[in-house]
Short mmCIF file of N, CA and C (backbone and C1' of nucleotides) and ligand atoms in Angstrom, two decimals:
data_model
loop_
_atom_site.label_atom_id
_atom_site.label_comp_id
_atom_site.label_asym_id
_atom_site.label_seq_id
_atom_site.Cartn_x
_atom_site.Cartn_y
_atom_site.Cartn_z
N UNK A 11 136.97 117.76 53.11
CA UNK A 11 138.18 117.17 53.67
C UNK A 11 137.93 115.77 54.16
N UNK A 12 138.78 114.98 53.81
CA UNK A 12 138.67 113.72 54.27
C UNK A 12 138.31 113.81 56.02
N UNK A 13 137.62 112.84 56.27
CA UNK A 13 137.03 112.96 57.86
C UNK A 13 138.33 112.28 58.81
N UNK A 14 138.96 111.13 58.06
CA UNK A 14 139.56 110.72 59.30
C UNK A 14 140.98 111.87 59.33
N UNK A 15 140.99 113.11 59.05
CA UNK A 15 142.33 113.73 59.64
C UNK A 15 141.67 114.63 60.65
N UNK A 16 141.84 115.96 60.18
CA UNK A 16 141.57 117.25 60.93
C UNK A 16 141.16 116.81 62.48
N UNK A 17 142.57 116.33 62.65
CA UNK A 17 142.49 115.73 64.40
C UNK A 17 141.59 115.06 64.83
N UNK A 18 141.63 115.30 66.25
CA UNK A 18 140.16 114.55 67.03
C UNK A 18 138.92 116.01 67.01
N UNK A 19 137.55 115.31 66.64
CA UNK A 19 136.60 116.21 66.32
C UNK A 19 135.68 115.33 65.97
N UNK A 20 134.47 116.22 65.96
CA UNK A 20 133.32 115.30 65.89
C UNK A 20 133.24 114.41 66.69
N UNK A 21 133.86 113.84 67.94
CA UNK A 21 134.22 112.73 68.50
C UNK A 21 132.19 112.31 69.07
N UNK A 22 132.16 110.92 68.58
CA UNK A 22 131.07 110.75 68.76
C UNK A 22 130.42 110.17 69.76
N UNK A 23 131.27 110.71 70.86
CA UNK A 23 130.96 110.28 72.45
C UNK A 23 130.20 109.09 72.68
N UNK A 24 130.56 107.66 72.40
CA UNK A 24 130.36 106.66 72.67
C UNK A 24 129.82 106.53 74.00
N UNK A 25 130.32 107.08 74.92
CA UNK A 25 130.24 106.97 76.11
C UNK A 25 129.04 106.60 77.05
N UNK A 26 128.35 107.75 76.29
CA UNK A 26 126.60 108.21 76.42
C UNK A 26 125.73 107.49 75.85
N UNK A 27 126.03 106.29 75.67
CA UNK A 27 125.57 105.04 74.78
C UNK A 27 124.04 105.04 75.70
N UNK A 28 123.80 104.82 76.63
CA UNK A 28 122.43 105.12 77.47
C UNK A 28 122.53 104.96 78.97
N UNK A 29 121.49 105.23 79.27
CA UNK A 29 121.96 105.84 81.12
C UNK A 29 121.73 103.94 81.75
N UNK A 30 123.02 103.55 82.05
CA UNK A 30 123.00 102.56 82.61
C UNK A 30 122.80 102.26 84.26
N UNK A 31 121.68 101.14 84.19
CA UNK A 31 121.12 101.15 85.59
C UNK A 31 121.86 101.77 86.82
N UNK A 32 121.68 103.12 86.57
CA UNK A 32 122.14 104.26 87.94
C UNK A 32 121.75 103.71 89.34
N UNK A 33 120.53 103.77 89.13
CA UNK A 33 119.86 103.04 90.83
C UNK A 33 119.88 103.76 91.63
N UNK A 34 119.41 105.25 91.04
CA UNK A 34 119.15 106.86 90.65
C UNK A 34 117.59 107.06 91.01
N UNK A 35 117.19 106.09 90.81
CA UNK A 35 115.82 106.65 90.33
C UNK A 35 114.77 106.50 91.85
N UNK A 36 115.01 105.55 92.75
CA UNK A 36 114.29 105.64 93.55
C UNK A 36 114.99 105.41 94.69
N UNK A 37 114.38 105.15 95.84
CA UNK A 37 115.34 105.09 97.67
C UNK A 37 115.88 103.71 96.92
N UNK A 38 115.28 103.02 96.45
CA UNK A 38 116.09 101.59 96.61
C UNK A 38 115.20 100.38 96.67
N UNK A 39 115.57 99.64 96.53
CA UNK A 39 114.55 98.27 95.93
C UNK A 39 114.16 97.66 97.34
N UNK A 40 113.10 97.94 98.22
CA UNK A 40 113.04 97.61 99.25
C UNK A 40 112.74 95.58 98.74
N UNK A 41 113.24 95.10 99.53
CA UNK A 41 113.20 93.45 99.96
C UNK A 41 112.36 92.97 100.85
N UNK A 42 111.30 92.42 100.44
CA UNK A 42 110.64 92.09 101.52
C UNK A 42 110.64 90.81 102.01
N UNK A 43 111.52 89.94 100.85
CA UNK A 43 111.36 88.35 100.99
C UNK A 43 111.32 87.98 100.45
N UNK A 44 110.53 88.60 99.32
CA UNK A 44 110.29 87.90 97.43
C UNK A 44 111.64 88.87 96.85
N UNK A 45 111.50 88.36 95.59
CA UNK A 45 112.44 89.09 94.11
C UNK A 45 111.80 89.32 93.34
N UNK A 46 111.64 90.77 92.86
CA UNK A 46 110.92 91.36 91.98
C UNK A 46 111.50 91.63 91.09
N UNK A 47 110.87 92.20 89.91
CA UNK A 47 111.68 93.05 88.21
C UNK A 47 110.99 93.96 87.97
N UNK A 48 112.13 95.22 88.26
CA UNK A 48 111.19 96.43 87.88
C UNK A 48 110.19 96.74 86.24
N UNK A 49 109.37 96.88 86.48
CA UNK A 49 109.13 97.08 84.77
C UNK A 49 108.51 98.35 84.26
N UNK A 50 108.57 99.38 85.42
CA UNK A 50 107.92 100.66 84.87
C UNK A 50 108.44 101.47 85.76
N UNK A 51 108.58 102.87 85.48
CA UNK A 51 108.34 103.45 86.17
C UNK A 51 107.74 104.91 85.99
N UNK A 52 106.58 105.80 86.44
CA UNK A 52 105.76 106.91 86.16
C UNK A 52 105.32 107.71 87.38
N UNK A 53 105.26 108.66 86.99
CA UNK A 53 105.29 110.12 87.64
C UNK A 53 103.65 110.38 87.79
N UNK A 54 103.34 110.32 89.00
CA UNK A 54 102.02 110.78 88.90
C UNK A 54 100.83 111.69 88.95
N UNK A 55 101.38 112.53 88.50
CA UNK A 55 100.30 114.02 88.41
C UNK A 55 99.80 113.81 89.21
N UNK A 56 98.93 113.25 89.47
CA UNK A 56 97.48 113.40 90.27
C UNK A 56 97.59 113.17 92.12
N UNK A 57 98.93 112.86 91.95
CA UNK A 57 98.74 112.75 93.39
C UNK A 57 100.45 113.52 93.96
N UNK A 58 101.03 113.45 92.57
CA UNK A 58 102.03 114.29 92.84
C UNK A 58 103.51 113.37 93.16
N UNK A 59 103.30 112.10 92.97
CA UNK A 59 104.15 111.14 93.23
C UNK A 59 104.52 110.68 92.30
N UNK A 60 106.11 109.96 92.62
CA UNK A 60 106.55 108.85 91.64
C UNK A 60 105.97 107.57 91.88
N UNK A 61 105.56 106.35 91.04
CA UNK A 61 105.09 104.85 91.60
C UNK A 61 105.99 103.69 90.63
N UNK A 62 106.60 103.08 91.13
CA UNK A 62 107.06 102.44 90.30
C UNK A 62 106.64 100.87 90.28
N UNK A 63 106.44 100.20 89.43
CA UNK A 63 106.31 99.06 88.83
C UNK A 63 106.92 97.38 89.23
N UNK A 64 106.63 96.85 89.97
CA UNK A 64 107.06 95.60 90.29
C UNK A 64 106.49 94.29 89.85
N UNK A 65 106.79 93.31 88.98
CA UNK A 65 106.34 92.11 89.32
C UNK A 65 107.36 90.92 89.76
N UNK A 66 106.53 89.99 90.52
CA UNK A 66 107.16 89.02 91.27
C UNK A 66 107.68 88.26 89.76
N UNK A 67 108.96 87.89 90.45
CA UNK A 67 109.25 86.89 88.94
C UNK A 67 109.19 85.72 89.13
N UNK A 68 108.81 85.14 90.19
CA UNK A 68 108.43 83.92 90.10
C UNK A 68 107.38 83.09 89.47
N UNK A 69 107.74 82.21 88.51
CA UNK A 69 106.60 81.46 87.83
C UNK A 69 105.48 81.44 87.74
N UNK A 70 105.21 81.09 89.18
CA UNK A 70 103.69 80.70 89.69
C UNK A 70 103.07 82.51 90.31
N UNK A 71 104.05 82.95 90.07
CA UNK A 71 103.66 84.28 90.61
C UNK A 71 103.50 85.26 89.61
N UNK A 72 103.24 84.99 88.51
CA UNK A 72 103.36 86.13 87.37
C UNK A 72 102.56 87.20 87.82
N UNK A 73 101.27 86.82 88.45
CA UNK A 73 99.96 87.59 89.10
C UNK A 73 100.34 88.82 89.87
N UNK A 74 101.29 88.58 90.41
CA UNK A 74 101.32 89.38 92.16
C UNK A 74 102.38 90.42 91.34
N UNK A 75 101.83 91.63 91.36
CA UNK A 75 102.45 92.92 91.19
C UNK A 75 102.89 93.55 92.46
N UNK A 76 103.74 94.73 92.05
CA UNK A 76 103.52 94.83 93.38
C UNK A 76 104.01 97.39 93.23
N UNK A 77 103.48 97.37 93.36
CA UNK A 77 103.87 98.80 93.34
C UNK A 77 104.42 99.50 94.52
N UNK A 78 105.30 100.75 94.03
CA UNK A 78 105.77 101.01 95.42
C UNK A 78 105.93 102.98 94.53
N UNK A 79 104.81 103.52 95.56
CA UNK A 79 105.02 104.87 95.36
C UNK A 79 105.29 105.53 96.69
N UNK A 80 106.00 106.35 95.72
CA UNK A 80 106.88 107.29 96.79
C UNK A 80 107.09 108.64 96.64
N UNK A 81 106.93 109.87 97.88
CA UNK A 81 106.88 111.53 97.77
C UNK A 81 108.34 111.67 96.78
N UNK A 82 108.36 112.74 95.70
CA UNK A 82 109.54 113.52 95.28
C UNK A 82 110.44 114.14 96.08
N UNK A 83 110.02 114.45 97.00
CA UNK A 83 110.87 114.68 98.34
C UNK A 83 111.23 113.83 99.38
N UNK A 84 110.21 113.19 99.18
CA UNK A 84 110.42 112.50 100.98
C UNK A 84 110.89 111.11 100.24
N UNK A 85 111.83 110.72 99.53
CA UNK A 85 112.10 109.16 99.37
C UNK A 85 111.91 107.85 100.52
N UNK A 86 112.35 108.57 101.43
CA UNK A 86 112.03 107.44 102.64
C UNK A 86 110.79 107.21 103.13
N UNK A 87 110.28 107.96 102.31
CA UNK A 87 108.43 107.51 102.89
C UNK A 87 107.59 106.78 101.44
N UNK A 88 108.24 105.45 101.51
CA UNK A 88 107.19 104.67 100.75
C UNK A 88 106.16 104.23 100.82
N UNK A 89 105.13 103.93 99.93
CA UNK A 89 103.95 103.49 99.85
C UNK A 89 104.02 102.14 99.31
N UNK A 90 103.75 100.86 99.41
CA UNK A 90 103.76 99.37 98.82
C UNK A 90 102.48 98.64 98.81
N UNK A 91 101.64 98.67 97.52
CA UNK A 91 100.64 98.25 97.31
C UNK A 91 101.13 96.89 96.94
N UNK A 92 100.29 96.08 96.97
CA UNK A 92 100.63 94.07 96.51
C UNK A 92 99.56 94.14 95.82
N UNK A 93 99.20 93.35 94.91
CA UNK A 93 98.42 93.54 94.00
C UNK A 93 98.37 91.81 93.75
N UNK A 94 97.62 90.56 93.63
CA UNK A 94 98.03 89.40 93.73
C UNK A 94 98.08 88.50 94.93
N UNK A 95 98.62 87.80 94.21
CA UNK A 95 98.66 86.90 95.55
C UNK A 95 99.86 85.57 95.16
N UNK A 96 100.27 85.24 96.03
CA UNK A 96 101.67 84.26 95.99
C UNK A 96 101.21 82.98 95.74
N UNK A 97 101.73 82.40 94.59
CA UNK A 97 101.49 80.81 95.01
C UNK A 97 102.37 79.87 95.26
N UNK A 98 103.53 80.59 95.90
CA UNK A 98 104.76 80.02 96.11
C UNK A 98 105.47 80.18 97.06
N UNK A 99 106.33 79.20 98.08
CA UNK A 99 106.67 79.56 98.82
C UNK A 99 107.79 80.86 98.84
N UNK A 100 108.40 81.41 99.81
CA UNK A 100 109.42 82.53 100.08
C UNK A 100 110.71 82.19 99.30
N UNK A 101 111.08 82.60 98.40
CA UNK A 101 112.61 82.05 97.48
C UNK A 101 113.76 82.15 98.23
N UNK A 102 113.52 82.95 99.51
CA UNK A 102 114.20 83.72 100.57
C UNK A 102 113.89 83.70 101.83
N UNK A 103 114.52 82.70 103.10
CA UNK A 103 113.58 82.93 104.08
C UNK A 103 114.09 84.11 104.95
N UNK A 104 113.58 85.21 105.27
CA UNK A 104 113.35 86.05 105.65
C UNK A 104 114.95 85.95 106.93
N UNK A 105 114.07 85.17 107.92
CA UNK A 105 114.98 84.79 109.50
C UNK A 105 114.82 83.49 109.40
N UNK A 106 114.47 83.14 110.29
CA UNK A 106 114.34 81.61 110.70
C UNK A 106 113.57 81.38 111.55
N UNK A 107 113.27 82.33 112.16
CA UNK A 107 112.23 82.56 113.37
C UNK A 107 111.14 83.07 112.83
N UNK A 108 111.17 83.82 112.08
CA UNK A 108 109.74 84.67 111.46
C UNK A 108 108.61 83.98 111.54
N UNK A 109 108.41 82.65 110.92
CA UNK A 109 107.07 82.08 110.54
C UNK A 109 106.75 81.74 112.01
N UNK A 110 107.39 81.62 112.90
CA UNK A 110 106.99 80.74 113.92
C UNK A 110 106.83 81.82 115.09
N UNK A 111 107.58 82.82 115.07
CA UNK A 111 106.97 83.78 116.14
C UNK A 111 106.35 84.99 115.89
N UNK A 112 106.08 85.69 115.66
CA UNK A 112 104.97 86.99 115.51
C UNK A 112 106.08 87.81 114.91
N UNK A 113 107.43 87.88 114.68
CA UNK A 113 108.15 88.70 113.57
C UNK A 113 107.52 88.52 112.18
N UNK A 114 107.14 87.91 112.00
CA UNK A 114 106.00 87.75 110.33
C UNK A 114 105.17 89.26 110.45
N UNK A 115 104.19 88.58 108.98
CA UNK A 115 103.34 89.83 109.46
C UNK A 115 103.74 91.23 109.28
N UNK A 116 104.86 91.25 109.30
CA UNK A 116 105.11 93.02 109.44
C UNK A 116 104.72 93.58 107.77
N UNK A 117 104.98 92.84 107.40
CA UNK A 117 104.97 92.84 105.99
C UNK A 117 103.18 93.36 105.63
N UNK A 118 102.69 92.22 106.38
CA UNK A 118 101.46 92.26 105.88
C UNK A 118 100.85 93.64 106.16
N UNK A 119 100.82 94.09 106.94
CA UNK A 119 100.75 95.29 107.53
C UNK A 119 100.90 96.21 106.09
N UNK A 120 101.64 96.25 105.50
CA UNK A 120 102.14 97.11 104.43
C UNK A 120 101.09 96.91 103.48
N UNK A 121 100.08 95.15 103.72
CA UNK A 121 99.67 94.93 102.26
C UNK A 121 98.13 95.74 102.66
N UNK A 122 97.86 96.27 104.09
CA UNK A 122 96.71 97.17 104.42
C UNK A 122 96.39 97.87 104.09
N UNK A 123 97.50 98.32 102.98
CA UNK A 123 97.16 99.33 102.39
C UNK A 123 95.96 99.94 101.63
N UNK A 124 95.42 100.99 101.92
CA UNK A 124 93.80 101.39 101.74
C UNK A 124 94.19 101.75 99.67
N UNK A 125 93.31 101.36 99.45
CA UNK A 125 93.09 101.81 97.89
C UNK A 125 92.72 102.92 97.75
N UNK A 126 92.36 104.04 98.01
CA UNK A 126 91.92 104.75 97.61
C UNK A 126 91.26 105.13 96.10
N UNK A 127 90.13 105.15 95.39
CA UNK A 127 90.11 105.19 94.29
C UNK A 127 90.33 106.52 93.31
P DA B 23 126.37 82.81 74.27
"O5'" DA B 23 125.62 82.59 75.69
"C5'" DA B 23 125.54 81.27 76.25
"C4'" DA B 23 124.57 81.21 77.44
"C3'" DA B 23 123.25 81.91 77.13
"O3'" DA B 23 122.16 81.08 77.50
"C1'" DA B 23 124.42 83.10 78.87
P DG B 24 120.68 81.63 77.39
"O5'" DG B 24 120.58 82.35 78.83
"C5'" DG B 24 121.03 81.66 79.99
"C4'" DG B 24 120.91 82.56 81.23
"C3'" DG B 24 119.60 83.35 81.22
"O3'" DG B 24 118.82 82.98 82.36
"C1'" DG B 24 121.49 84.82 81.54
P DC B 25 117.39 83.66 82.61
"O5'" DC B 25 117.84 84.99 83.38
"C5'" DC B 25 118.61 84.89 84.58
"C4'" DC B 25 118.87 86.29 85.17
"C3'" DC B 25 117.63 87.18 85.02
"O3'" DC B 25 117.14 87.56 86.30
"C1'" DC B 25 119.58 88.29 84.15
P DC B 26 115.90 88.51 86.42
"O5'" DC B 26 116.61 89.95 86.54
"C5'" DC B 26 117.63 90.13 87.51
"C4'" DC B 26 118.19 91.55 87.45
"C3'" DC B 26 117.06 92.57 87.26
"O3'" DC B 26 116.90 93.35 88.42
"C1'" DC B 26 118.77 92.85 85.55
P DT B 27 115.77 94.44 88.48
"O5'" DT B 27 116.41 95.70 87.70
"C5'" DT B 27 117.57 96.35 88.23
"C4'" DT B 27 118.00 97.51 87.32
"C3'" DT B 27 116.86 98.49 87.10
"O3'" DT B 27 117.19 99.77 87.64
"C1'" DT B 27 117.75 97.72 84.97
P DT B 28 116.13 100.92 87.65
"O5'" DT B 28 116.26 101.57 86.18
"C5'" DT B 28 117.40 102.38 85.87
"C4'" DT B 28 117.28 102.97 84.46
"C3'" DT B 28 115.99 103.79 84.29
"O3'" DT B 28 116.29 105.16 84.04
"C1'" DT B 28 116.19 102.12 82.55
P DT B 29 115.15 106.22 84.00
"O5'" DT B 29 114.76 106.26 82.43
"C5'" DT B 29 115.73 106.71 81.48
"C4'" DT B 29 115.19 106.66 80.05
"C3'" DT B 29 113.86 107.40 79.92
"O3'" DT B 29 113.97 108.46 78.96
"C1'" DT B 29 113.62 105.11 79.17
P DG B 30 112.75 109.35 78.59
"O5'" DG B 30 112.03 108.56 77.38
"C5'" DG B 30 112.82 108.15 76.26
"C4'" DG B 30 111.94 107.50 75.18
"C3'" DG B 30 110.69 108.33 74.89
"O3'" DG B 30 110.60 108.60 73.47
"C1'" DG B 30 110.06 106.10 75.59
P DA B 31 109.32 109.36 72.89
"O5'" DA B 31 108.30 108.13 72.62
"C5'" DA B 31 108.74 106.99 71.90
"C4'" DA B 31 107.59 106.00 71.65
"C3'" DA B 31 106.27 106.70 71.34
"O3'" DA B 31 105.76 106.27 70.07
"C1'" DA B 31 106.01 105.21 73.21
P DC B 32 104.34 106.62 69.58
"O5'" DC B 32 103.49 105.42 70.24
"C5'" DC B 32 103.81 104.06 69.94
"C4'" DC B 32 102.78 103.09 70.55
"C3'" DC B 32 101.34 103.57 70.31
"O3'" DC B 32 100.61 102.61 69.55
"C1'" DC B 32 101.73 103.17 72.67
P DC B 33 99.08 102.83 69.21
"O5'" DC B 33 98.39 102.28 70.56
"C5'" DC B 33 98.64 100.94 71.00
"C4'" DC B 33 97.69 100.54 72.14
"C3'" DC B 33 96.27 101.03 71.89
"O3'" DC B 33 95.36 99.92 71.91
"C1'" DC B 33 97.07 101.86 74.01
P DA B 34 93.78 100.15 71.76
"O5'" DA B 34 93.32 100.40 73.28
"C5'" DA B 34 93.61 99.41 74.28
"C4'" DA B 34 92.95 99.76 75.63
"C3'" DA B 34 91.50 100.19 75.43
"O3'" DA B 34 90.63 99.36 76.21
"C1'" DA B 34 92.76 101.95 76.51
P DG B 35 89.09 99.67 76.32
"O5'" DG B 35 89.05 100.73 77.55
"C5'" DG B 35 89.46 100.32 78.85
"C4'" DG B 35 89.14 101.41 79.90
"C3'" DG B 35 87.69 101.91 79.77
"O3'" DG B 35 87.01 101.78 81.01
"C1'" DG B 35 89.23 103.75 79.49
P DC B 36 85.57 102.36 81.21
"O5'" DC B 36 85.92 103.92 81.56
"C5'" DC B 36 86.79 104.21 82.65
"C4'" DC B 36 86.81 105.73 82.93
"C3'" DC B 36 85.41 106.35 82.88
"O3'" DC B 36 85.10 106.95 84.14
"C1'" DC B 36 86.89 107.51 81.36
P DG B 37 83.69 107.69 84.35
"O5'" DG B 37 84.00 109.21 83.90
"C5'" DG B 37 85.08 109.92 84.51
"C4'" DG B 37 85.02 111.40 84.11
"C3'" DG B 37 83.60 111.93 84.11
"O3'" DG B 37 83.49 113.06 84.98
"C1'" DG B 37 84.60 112.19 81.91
P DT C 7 81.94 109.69 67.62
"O5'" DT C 7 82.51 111.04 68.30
"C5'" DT C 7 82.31 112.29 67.63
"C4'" DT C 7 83.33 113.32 68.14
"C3'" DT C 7 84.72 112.67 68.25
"O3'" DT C 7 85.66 113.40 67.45
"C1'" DT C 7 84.03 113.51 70.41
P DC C 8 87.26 112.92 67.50
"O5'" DC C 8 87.77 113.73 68.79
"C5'" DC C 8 87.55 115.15 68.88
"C4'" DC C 8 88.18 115.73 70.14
"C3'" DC C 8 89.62 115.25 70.34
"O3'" DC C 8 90.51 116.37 70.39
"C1'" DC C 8 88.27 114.70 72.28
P DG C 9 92.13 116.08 70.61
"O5'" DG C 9 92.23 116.04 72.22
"C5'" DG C 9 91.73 117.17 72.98
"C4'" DG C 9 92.03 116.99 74.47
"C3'" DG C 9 93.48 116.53 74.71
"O3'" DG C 9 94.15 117.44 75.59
"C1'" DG C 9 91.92 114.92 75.65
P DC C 10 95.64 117.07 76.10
"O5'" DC C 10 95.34 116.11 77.36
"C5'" DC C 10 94.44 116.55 78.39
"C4'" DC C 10 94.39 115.51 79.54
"C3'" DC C 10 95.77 114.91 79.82
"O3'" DC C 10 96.17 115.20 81.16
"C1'" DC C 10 94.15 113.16 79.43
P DT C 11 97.59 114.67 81.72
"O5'" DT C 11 97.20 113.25 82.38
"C5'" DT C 11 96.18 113.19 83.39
"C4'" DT C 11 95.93 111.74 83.87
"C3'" DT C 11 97.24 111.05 84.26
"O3'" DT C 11 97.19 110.64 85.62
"C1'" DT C 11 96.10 109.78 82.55
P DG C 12 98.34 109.87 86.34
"O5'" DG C 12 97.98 108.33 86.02
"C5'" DG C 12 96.72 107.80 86.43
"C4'" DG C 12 96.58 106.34 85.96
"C3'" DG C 12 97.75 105.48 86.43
"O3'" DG C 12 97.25 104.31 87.07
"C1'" DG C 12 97.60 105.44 84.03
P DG C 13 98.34 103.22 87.58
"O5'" DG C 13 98.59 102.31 86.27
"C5'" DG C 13 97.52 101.53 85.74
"C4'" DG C 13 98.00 100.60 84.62
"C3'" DG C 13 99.31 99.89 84.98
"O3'" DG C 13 99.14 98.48 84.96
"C1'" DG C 13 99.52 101.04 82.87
P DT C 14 100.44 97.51 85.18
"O5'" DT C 14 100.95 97.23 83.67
"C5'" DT C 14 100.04 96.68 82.71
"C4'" DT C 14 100.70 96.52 81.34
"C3'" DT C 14 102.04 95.81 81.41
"O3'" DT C 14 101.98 94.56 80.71
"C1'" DT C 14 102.26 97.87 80.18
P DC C 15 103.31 93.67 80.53
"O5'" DC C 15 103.95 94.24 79.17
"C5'" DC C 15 103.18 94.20 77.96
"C4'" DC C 15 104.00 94.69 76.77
"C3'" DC C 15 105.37 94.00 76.68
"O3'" DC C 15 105.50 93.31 75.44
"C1'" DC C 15 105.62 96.41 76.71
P DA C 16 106.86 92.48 75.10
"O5'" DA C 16 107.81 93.64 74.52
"C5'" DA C 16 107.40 94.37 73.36
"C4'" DA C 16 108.55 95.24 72.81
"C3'" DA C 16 109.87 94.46 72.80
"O3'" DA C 16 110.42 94.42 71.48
"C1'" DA C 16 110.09 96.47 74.13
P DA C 17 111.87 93.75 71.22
"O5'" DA C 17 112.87 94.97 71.59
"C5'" DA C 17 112.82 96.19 70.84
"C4'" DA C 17 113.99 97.12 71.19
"C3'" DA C 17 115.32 96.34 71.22
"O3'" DA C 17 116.25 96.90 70.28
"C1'" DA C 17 114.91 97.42 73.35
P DA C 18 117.77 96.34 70.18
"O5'" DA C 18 118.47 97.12 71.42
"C5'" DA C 18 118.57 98.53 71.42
"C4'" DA C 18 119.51 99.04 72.54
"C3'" DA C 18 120.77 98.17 72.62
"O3'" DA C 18 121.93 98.96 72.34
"C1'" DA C 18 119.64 98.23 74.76
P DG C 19 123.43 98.31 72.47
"O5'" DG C 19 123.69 98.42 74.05
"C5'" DG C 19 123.65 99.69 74.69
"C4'" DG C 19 124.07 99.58 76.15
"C3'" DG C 19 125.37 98.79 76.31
"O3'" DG C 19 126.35 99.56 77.01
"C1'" DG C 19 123.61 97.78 77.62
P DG C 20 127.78 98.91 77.39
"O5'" DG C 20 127.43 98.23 78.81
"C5'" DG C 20 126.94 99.05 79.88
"C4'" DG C 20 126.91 98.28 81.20
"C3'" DG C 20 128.22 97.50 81.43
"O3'" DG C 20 128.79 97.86 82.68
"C1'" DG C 20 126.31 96.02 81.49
P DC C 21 130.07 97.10 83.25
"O5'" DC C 21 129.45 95.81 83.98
"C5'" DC C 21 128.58 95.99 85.10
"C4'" DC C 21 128.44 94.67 85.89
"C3'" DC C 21 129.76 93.90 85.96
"O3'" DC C 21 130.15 93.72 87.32
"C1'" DC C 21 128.03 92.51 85.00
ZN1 ZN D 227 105.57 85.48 94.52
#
DNA sequence: AGCCTTTGACCAGCG
DNA sequence: TCGCTGGTCAAAGGC
């Protein structure tokens, strides 16, 4: 039978074309000051976590990765490894006060993070 | 137009 | 030697 009668059928659900950036997948793109681009993201057996994939997109910053793993349950308990180092100033200043009074730093705190191997 | 995000597959190194 | 995992890249679509 010719295809275009026997009503609507087969309909080839366009719709489902692919899962468009939901923003589903993790708590949320924490901001620390820089702008990142996600470029991965993997499940990690071994420790039982999701980690997902960051690099800085700034030019001079191709270097500075930056990962951020996090419990399957506990989303609000991230982990943020930096990986790199900045050669550029903040694209974003934070406050206005930060650099100059001890609100800085908090950040860095995060970059203490122990490696564990 | 550019930029961003997401998923799958591939590759390499190690034990 | 093999298998496995972790890590990265590419493509597509949408705003
Ligand atoms: Zn940077």
């Amino acid at each position: 039978m010719t295809e275009a009668q026997s009503s609507m059928n087969t309909p080839p659900q366009p719709s489902s074309t692919v899962e468009i950036r939901p923003s589903n997948v993790g708590p949320a793109i924490p901001e620390d000051g820089y702008e990142w681009r996600k470029y991965g993201q993997k499940y990690i057996s071994s420790i039982g976590k999701n980690r997902s994939y960051f690099k800085c997109r700034d030019k001079n910053c191709r270097v500075m990765k930056k990962k951020v793993e996090w419990s399957p349950s506990d989303p609000s308990n991230l982990r943020i490894v930096y990986d790199g180092t900045h050669n550029h100033p903040s694209p974003t200043s934070l406050k206005e006060d930060e650099s100059l009074t001890s609100t800085a730093k908090q950040y860095d705190l995060a970059n203490q993070v122990l490696r564990p191997s």
